[in-house]
XYZ file of C-alpha atoms in Angstrom:
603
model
C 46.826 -0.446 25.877
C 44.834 -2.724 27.944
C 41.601 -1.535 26.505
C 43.234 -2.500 23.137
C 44.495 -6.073 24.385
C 41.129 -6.334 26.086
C 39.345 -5.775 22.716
C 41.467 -8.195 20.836
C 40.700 -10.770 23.267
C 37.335 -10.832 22.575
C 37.933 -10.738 19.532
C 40.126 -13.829 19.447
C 37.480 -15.361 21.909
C 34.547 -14.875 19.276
C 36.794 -16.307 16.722
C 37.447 -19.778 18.742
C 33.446 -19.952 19.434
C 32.795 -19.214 16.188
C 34.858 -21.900 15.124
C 34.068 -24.373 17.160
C 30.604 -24.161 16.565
C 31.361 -25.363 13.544
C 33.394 -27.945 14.336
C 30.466 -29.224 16.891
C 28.393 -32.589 15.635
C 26.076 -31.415 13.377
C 22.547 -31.966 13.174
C 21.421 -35.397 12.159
C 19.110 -34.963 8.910
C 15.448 -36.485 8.302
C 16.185 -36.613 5.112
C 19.050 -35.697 2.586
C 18.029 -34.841 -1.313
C 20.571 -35.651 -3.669
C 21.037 -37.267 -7.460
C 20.241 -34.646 -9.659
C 20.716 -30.672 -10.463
C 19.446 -28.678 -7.688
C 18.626 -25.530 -8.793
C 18.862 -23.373 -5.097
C 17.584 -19.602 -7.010
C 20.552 -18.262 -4.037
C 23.157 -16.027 -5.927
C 25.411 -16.486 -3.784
C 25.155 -20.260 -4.603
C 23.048 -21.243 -7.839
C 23.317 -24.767 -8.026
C 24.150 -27.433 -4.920
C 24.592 -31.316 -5.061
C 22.547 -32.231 -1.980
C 20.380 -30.833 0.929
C 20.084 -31.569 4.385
C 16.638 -31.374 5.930
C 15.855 -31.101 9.312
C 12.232 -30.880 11.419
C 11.060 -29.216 7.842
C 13.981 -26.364 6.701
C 16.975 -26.639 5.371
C 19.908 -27.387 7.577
C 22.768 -27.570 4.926
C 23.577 -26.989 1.276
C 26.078 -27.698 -0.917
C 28.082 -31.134 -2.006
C 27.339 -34.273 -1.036
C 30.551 -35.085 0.492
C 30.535 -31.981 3.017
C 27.011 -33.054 4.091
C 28.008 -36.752 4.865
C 28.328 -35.514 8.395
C 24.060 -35.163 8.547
C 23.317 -38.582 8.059
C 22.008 -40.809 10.557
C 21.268 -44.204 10.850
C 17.497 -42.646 10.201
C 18.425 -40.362 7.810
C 16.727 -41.006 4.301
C 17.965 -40.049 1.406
C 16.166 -38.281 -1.286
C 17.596 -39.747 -5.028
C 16.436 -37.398 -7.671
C 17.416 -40.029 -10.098
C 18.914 -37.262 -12.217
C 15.680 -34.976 -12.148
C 15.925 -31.411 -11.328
C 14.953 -29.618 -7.343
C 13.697 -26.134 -7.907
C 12.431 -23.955 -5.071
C 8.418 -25.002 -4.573
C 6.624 -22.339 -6.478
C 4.928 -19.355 -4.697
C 1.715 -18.244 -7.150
C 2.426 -14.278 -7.407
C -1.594 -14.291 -7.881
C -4.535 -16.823 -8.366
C -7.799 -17.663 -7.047
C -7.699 -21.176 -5.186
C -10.866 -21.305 -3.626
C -12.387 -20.224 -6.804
C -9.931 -22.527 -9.216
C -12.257 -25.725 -7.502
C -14.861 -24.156 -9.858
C -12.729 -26.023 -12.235
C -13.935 -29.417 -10.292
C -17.223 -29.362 -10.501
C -18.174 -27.637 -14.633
C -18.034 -28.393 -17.722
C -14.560 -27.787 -19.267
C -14.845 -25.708 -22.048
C -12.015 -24.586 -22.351
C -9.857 -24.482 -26.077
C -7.049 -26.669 -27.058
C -4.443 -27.478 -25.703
C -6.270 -27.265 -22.479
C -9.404 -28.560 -23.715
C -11.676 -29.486 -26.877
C -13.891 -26.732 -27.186
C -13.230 -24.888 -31.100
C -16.640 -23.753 -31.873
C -20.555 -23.248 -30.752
C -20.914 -26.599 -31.845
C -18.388 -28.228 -30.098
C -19.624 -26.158 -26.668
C -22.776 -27.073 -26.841
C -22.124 -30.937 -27.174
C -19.639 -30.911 -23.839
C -22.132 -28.833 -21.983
C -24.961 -31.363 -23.143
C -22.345 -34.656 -22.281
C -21.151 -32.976 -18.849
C -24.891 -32.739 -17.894
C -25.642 -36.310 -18.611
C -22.268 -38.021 -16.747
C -23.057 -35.799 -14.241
C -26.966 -35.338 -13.632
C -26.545 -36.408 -10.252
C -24.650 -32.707 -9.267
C -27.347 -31.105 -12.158
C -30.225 -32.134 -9.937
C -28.529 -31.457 -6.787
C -27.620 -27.951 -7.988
C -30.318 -27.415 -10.462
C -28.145 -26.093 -12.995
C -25.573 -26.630 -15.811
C -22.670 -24.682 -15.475
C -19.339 -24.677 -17.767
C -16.468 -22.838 -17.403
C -13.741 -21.508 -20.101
C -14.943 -20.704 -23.257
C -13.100 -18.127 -25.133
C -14.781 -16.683 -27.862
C -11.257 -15.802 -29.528
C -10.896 -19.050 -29.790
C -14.044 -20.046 -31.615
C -14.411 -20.526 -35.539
C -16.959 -18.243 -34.656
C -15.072 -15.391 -33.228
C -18.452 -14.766 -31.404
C -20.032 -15.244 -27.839
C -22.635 -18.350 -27.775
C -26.164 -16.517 -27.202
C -29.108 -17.771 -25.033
C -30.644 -18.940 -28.080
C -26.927 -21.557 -28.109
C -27.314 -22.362 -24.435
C -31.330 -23.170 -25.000
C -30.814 -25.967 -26.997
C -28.865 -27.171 -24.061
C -31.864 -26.568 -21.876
C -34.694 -24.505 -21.798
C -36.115 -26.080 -18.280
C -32.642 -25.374 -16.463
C -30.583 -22.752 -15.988
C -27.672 -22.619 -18.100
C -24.456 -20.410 -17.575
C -21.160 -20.557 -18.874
C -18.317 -18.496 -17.612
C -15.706 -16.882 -20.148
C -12.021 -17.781 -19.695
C -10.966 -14.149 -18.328
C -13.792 -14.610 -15.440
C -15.082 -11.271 -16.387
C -18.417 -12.382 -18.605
C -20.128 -15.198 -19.073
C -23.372 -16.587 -21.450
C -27.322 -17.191 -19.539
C -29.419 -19.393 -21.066
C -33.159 -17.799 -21.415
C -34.145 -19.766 -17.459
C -31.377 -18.534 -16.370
C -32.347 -14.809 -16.814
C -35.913 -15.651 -16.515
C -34.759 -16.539 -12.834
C -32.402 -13.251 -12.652
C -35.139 -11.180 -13.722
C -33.012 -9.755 -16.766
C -35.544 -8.643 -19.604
C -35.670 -5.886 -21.713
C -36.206 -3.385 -19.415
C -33.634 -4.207 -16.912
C -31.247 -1.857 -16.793
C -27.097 -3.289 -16.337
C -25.812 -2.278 -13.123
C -22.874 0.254 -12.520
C -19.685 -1.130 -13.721
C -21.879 -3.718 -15.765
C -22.759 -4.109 -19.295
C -25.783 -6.398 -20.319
C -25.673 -7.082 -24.417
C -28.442 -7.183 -26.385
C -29.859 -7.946 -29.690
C -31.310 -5.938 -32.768
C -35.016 -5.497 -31.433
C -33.364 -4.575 -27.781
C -33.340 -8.345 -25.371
C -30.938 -9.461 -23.681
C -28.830 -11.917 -26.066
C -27.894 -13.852 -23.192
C -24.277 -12.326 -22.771
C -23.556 -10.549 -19.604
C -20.652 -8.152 -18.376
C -18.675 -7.362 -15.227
C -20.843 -6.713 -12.780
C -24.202 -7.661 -14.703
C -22.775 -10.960 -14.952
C -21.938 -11.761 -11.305
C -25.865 -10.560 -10.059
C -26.337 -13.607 -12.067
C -24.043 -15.669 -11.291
C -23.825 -15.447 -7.882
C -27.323 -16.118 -6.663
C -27.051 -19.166 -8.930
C -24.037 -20.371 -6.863
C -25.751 -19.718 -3.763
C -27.623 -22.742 -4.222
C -24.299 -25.016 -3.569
C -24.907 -24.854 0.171
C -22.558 -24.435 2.865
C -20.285 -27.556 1.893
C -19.760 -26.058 -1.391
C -17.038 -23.606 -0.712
C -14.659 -25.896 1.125
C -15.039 -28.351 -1.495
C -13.664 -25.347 -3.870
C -11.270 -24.653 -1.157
C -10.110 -28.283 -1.559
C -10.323 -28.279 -4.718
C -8.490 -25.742 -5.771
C -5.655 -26.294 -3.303
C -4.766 -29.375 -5.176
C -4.832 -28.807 -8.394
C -2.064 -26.046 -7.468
C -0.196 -28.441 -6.016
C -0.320 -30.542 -8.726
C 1.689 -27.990 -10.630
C 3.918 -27.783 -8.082
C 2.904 -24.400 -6.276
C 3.731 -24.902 -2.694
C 2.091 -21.471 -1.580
C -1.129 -20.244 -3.779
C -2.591 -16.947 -3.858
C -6.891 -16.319 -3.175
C -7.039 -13.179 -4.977
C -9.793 -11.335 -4.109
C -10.882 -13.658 -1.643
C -13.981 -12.827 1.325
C -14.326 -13.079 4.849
C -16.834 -16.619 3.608
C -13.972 -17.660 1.320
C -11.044 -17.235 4.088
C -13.228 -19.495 6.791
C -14.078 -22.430 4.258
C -10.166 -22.259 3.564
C -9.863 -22.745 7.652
C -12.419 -25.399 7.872
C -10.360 -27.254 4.664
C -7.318 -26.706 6.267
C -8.561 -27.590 9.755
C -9.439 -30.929 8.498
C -6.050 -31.817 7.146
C -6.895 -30.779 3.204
C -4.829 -27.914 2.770
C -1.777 -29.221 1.956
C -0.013 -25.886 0.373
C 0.300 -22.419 2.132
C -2.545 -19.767 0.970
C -2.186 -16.399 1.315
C -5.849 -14.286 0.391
C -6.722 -11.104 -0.185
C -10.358 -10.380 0.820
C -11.621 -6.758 -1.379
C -11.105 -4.443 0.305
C -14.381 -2.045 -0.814
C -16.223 -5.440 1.233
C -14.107 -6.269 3.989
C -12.353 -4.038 5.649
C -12.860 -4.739 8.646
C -12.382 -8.492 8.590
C -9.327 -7.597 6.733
C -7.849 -5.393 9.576
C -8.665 -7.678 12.351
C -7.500 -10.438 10.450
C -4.508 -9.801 8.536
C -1.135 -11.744 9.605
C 2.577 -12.678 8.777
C 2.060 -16.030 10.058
C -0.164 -18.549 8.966
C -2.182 -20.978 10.837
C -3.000 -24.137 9.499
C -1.470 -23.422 6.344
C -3.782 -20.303 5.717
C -3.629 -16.684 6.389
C -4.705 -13.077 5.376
C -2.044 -11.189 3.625
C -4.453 -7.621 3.061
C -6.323 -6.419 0.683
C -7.618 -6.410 -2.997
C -8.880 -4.146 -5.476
C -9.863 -4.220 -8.688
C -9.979 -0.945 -11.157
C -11.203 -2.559 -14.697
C -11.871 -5.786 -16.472
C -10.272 -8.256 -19.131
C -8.586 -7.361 -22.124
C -9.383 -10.006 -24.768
C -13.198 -9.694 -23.219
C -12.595 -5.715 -24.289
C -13.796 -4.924 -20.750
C -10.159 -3.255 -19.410
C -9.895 0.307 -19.222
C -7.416 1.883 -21.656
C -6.018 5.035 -22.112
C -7.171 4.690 -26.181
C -9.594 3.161 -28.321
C -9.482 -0.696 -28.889
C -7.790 -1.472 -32.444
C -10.445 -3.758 -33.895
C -12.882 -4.929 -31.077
C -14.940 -8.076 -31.993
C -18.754 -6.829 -31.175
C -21.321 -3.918 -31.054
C -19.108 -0.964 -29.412
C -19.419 2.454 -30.310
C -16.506 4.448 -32.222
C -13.781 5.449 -30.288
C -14.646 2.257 -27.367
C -11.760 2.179 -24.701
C -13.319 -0.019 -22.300
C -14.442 1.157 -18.619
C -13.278 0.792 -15.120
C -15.836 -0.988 -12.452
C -14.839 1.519 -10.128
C -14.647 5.631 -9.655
C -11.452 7.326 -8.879
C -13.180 7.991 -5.681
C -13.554 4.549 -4.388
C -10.129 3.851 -5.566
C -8.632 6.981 -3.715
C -10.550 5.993 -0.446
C -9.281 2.105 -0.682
C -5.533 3.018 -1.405
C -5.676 5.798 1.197
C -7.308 2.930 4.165
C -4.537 0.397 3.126
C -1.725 2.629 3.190
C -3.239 4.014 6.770
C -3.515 0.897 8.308
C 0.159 -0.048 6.356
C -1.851 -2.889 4.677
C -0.369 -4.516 1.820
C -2.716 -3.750 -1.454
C -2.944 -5.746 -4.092
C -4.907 -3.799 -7.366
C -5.855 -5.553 -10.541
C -5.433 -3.096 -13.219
C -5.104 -4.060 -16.767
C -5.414 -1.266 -19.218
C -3.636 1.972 -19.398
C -6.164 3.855 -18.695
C -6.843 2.169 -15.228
C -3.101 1.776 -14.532
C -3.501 5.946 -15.076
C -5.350 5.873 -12.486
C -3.582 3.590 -10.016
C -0.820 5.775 -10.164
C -2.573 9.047 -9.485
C -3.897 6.902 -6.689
C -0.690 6.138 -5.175
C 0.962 9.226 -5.393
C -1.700 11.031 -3.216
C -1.331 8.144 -0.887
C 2.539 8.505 -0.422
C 1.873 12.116 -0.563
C -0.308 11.596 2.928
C 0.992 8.396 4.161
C 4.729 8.406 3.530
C 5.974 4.431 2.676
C 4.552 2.458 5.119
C 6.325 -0.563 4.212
C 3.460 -2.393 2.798
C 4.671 -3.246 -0.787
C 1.825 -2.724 -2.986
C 1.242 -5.207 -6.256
C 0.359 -4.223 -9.709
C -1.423 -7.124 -10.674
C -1.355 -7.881 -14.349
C -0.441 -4.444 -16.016
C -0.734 -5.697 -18.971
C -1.537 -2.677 -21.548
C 1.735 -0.662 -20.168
C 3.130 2.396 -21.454
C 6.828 3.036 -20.723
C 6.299 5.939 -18.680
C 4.509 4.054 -16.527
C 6.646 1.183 -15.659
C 9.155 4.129 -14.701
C 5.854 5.584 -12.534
C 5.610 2.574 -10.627
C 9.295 2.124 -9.996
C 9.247 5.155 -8.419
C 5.993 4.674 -6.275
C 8.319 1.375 -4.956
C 5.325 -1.179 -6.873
C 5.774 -4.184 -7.065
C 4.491 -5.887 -10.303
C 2.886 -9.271 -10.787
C 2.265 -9.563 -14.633
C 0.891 -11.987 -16.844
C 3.050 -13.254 -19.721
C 1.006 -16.362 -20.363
C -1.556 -14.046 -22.382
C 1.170 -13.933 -25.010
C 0.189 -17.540 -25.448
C -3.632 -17.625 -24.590
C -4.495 -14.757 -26.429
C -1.585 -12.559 -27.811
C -2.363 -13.474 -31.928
C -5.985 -11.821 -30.815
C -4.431 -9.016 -28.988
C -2.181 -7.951 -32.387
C -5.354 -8.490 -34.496
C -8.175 -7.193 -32.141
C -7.659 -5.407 -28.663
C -4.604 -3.380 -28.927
C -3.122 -4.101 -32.570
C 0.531 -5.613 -33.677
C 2.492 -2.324 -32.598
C 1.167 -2.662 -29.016
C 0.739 -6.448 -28.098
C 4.683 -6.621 -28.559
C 4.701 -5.031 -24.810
C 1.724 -6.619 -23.044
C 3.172 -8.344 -19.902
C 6.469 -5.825 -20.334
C 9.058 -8.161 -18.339
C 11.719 -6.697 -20.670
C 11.418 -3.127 -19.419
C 11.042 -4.416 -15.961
C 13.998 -6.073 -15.886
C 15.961 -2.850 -17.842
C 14.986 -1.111 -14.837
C 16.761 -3.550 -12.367
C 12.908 -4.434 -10.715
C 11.969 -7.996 -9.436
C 8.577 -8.974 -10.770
C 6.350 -12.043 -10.427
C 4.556 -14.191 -12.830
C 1.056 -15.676 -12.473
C -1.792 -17.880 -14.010
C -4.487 -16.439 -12.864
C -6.231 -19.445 -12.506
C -9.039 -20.667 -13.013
C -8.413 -18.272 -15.857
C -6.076 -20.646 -17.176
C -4.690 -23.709 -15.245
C -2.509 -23.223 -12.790
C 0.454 -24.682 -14.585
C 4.112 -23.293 -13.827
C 5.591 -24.843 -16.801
C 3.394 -23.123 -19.454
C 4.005 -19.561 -16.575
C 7.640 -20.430 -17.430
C 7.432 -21.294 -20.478
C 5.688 -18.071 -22.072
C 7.706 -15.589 -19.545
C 11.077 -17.253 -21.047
C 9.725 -17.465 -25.203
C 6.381 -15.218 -25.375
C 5.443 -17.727 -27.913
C 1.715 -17.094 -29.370
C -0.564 -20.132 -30.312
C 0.233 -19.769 -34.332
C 3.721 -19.416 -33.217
C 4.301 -15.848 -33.429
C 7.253 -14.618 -30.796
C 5.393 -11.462 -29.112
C 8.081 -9.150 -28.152
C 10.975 -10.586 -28.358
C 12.494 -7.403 -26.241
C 10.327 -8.279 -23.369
C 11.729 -11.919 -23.544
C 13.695 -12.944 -20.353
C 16.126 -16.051 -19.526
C 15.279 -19.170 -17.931
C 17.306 -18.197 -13.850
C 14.983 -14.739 -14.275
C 11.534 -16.438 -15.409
C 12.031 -18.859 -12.203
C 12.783 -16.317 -9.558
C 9.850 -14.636 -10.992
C 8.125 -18.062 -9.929
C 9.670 -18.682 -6.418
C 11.961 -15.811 -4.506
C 10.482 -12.557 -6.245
C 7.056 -13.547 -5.583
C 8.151 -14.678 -1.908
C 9.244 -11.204 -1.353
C 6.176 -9.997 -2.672
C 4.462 -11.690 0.215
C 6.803 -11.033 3.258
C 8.230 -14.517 3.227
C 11.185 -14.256 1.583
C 13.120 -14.864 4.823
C 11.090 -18.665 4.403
C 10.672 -19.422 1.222
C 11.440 -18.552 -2.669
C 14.998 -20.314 -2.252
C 17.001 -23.328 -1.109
C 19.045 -21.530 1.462
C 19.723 -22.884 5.194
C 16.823 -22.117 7.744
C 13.914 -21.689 4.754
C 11.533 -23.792 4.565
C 11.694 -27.700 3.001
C 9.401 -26.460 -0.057
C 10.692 -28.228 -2.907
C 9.408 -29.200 -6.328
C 11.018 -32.249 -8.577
C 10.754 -31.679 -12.810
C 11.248 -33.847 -15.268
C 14.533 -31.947 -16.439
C 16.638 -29.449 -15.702
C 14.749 -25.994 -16.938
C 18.058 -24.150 -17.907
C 19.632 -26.921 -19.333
C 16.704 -27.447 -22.235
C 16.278 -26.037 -25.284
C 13.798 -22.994 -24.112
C 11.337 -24.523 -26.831
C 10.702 -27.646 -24.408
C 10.299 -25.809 -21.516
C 6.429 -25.956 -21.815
C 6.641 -29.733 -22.070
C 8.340 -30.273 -18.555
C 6.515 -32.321 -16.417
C 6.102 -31.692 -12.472
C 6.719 -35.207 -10.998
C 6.966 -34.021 -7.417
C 5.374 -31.206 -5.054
C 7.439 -31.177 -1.675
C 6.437 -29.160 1.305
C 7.882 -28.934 4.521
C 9.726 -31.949 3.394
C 6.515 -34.437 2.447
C 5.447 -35.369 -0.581
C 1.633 -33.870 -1.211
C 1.926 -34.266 -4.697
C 3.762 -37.236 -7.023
C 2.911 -37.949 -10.376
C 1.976 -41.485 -12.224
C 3.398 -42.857 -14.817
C 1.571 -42.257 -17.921
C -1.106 -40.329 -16.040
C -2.802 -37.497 -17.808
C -3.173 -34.016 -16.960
C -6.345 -34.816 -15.141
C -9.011 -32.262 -14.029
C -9.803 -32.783 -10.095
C -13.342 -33.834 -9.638
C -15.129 -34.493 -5.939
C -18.814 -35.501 -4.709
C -21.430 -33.015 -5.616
C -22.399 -30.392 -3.170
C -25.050 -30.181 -0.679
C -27.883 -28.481 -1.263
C -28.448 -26.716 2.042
C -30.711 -23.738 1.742
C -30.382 -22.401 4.605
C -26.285 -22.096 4.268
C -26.541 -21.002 0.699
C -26.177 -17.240 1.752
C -22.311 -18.555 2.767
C -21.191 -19.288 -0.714
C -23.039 -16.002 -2.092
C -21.426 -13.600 -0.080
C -18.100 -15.610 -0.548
C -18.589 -15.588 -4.441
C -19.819 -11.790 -4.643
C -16.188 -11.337 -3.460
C -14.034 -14.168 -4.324
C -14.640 -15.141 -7.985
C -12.279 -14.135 -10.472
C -12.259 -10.651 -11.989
C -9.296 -10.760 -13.604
C-alpha cells in the first residue's frame, strides 16, 4: 500500500510540474508571424493563425490570442498582409553549384522559360549573348549556352556544328541540352577535343555522326562531358564558388530554404565552404559527391549537421541517362525515337551491373545514404537487383536510399521498391516540359500516362518527394507544384490523370517528405515548435486556388532561420542571376575540372 501511495505521489508530483511549467512566463518572441493562412504541413495541426519565433525555431503555434503572452516590448511582428506561410521548401534533388551555370550562358532555353523555338532563333541568342557579354567570351575563350531542347524546336532536330559555326568558327562553341545529358560542339570546339572521325566515343558515350562518318557536332553522355569539361577548366579557381553562389540564390529565389548538389565532388563541396564561409550561402545544401569518385572524401566527410550552412549527406550514383534525349535505359524499345537508332533501340546504362553492385554494396557497408539516378525501366531493373543483394548482405542499415527520378516505372516495381524501404524522389514536372513528346516519341501515349507515378505511390501509402532538377529546368516550386497537383502538358493535355495528387500531398512532397528524406525531419519540412524558422511567403493560399493557377503563384518571400534572404519587387521579372566573369587562372583550372567531371548534371 505504501508502494502504491508512493507511486501516485509521483505521479501527482509530475502532474503539478508539468503544469506549472506551463503556467511559467513564457519565452519572449523575436518575432511573431501573423495576418494571413499559415499553412504548418503538421497533421496534427494543418493550419495556425500566428507563430512565435525565438533565437531562429519555432517557440509556439497556433492563434493569435494564445500567443499574446510572447510578445515583448522587442518583439516584431510579422503581417502577412493576407499572404500565405508555407514550410521553406527542401529541394528533394538539384544541382546548386552547377544551377550557377545558369549565370554565366546563354539562355536557350524554350518558352515559357525562354525564347528559343528553332535553329534560327538559337543561333541569334548565342550570337547576341556573345556580343553583351564579350568581356566573359575573352576571359573564357568560349561561347557557351545552356537549355536547348530539341523537342522543342520547329525542327525536332539537334543544331549541328555546321549551326554552331556560323556562330563562330575561331571559338569554341558548346551548347548544353536541357536534360544535361548531351550537348552540340561547334567544329573548334572538337578541333580542340581532338574528336574526328576516327575517335572512337568512350564507354557509356555516344558520339553522332553524319552520312560520310564525322562527327556532326552532337555528343552523348560521357562523350559529351570529355568535352565539356576540359572546356570548363579554363574558368579558374574563382569559377566554382561563383556557381556555388550562384546557384544558391536563384534557389532561394524560389523559395527553397535547403537545396540539394546532386552528384556533387570533393572540388564542388569546398567551393560551397569557401561561398558559405564568406557569408553567401544563405540556404542549407546538402551534396552528394559520386560515389564511383569519392569515396573516400565521402566517408570522411559525411555528416548530420551542417557547418556553415553546408554539409555532405553521402553518396550518388547514376545508372542511365535522359529520357526525352533517348539516352535512359529501358526495359523496351523507344516508341518513335527522333534520330539515327537502330531497330529495337532501348537506350543504355553508363554503368555495368558490376560497378553498380560494388557502389550499393560500399554505401550500405558504411550505412551511407545512396542516392541513384535511374530513369528507365530497364536501369530501375537493375537498381533493384542491386538492392536486394545489398539487404541480402547488409541487413537495413538505416540509411534510406533515394530513387531519383524513376520516371519510366512499371507497377511491379513501385511495389519492388516499397519493399526494399526506397524512398522515391520523382519528377512530375516532365509531364509539363516534355510529356506531349514522351506520348508521341520516347515511350508512346499508353506509357507517358505513368511517368513520374505519384498516383501509385501514394495507393501504396509511401511519402515521395518532388524535384526540378535544376539547371535542367529552373528551380521553381510553383511550376514543381503545379505539375505534381495537374500533370498538365504544354498543349494542355492532362498526363495521367490517375497519377494526379491534391494540393496538402504535392506540398509535403515539397517540404516534410523530402526533409525526411534527408534526416532532418526532426528540423525542418513543418511549422511545428522547436523546427527551424524556415518559412516561405506566396502570393496566395495554394489550397485555396483553383489548381489551374497554382503555376502562376508568385514567391514574395524566402525566410530562413527567421531572416529574410529573399523578397521580391514589385513588378520585377523572373530575372536570371548574372555575376562578374570568372578568372582565368591556369594554374587553378584543374579545380573546376575535377569538380565538373563529377558535379554537372546527369540527370
Amino acid at each position: 500500500m505504501k508502494v502504491y501511495l508512493g507511486m501516485l505521489l509521483a505521479v501527482f508530483v509530475l502532474i503539478a510540474c508539468t503544469v506549472e511549467a506551463a503556467d511559467t512566463p513564457a519565452k519572449t518572441a523575436d518575432t511573431i508571424y501573423t495576418g494571413g493562412p499559415i499553412l504548418t504541413m503538421d497533421d496534427k495541426q494543418p493550419k495556425a493563425d500566428a507563430v512565435a519565433v525565438k533565437d531562429g525555431r519555432i517557440i509556439a503555434v497556433g492563434r493569435l490570442a494564445d500567443l499574446e503572452k510572447y510578445k515583448g516590448t522587442n518583439t516584431k511582428e510579422f503581417d502577412l498582409n493576407g499572404r500565405a506561410m508555407v514550410p521553406g521548401f527542401v529541394d528533394s534533388h538539384g544541382h546548386v553549384v552547377f544551377g550557377g551555370l545558369q549565370a554565366l550562358s546563354a539562355n536557350l532555353l524554350s518558352p515559357p522559360d525562354g525564347k528559343v523555338t528553332d535553329i534560327a532563333s538559337l543561333k541569334s541568342t548565342l550570337s547576341q549573348w556573345a556580343k553583351d557579354n564579350a568581356d566573359a567570351v575573352a576571359a573564357t575563350k568560349m561561347i557557351i549556352g545552356f537549355g536547348y531542347d530539341n523537342a522543342q524546336l520547329k525542327e525536332l532536330r539537334h543544331p549541328t556544328r555546321e549551326d554552331l559555326d556560323e556562330v563562330s568558327q575561331d571559338i569554341p562553341v558548346l551548347i548544353v541540352h536541357q536534360s544535361g545529358h548531351l550537348g552540340v560542339a561547334n567544329s573548334k570546339a572538337l578541333e580542340m577535343a581532338g574528336i574526328n572521325k576516327d575517335s572512337k566515343a568512350p564507354a557509356g558515350g555516344v558520339i553522332q555522326r553524319d552520312d560520310s562518318g564525322e562527327p556532326n557536332g552532337v555528343l552523348e553522355e560521357y562523350a559529351f562531358f570529355s568535352v565539356f569539361v576540359p572546356l570548363l577548366g579554363q574558368l579558374g579557381d574563382e569559377g566554382l564558388v561563383t556557381f556555388a553562389r550562384a546557384g544558391s540564390n536563384l534557389w532561394a529565389k524560389f523559395g527553397y530554404t535547403t537545396g540539394q548538389d546532386g552528384r556533387s565532388s570533393e572540388a564542388a563541396v569546398k567551393a560551397l565552404k569557401k561561398a558559405a564561409a564568406d557569408g553567401d550561402i544563405l540556404i542549407d545544401v546538402v551534396a552528394f559527391p559520386d560515389v564511383l569518385e569519392g569515396r573516400d572524401f565521402i566517408k570522411q566527410s559525411m555528416s548530420r549537421d551542417y557547418v556553415d550552412n553546408v554539409r555532405v549527406g553521402g553518396c550518388k550514383l547514376t545508372i542511365d541517362g535522359s529520357p526525352q534525349g533517348f539516352t535512359a535505359l529501358r526495359d523496351r524499345p523507344y516508341y518513335d525515337p527522333v534520330g539515327k537508332y537502330p531497330k529495337g533501340y532501348k537506350g543504355y546504362s553508363a554503368i555495368t551491373q558490376e560497378q553498380l553492385q560494388d557502389a550499393v554494396n560500399w554505401c550500405f557497408e558504411h550505412g551511407l545514404q545512396i542516392i541513384v539516378h535511374s530513369n528507365g525501366e530497364g536501369a530501375s531493373d537493375m537498381l533493384i537487383a542491386a538492392f536486394k543483394k545489398a539487404r541480402e548482405k547488409y541487413g537495413d542499415p538505416g540509411n534510406r536510399p533515394v530513387l531519383v527520378h524513376g520516371q519510366f516505372q512499371r507497377e511491379d516495381q513501385v511495389d519492388s521498391f516499397k519493399d526494399l524501404g526506397v524512398f522515391q524522389s520523382v519528377f512530375p514536372m516532365h509531364t509539363f516540359y516534355w510529356g506531349d513528346w514522351h506520348r508521341e516519341h520516347t515511350v508512346g501515349p499508353k506509357a507517358a500516362e505513368n511517368i513520374s507515378p505519384t498516383g501509385w505511390i501514394r495507393k501504396r501509402g509511401l511519402m515521395f518527394g518532388t524535384h526540378h532538377d535544376a539547371p535542367v529546368a529552373f528551380p521553381d516550386s510553383m511550376r514543381v507544384l503545379d505539375a505534381t497537383v495537374n500533370r498538365r502538358t504544354r498543349s494542355g493535355y492532362i498526363l495521367g490523370p490517375e497519377q494526379r495528387v491534391d494540393v496538402n500531398t504535392a506540398l509535403k512532397a515539397m517540404t516534410i517528405w523530402p526533409a525526411w528524406q534527408h534526416f532532418e525531419e526532426d528540423d525542418k519540412g513543418s511549422i511545428e515548435v522547436g523546427k527551424l524558422a524556415d518559412f516561405v511567403v506566396l502570393s496566395e493560399d495554394p489550397t485555396a486556388v483553383p489548381s489551374e493557377k497554382l503555376a502562376d503563384l508568385k514567391v514574395l518571400k524566402t525566410i530562413k532561420k527567421d531572416k529574410v534572404i529573399f523578397e521580391s519587387k514589385p513588378g520585377e521579372p523572373s530575372a536570371r542571376l548574372r555575376y562578374a566573369p570568372f578568372s582565368n587562372s591556369p594554374e587553378a583550372g584543374h579545380h573546376v575540372l575535377d569538380a565538373l567531371v563529377s558535379g554537372m548534371s546527369k540527370d
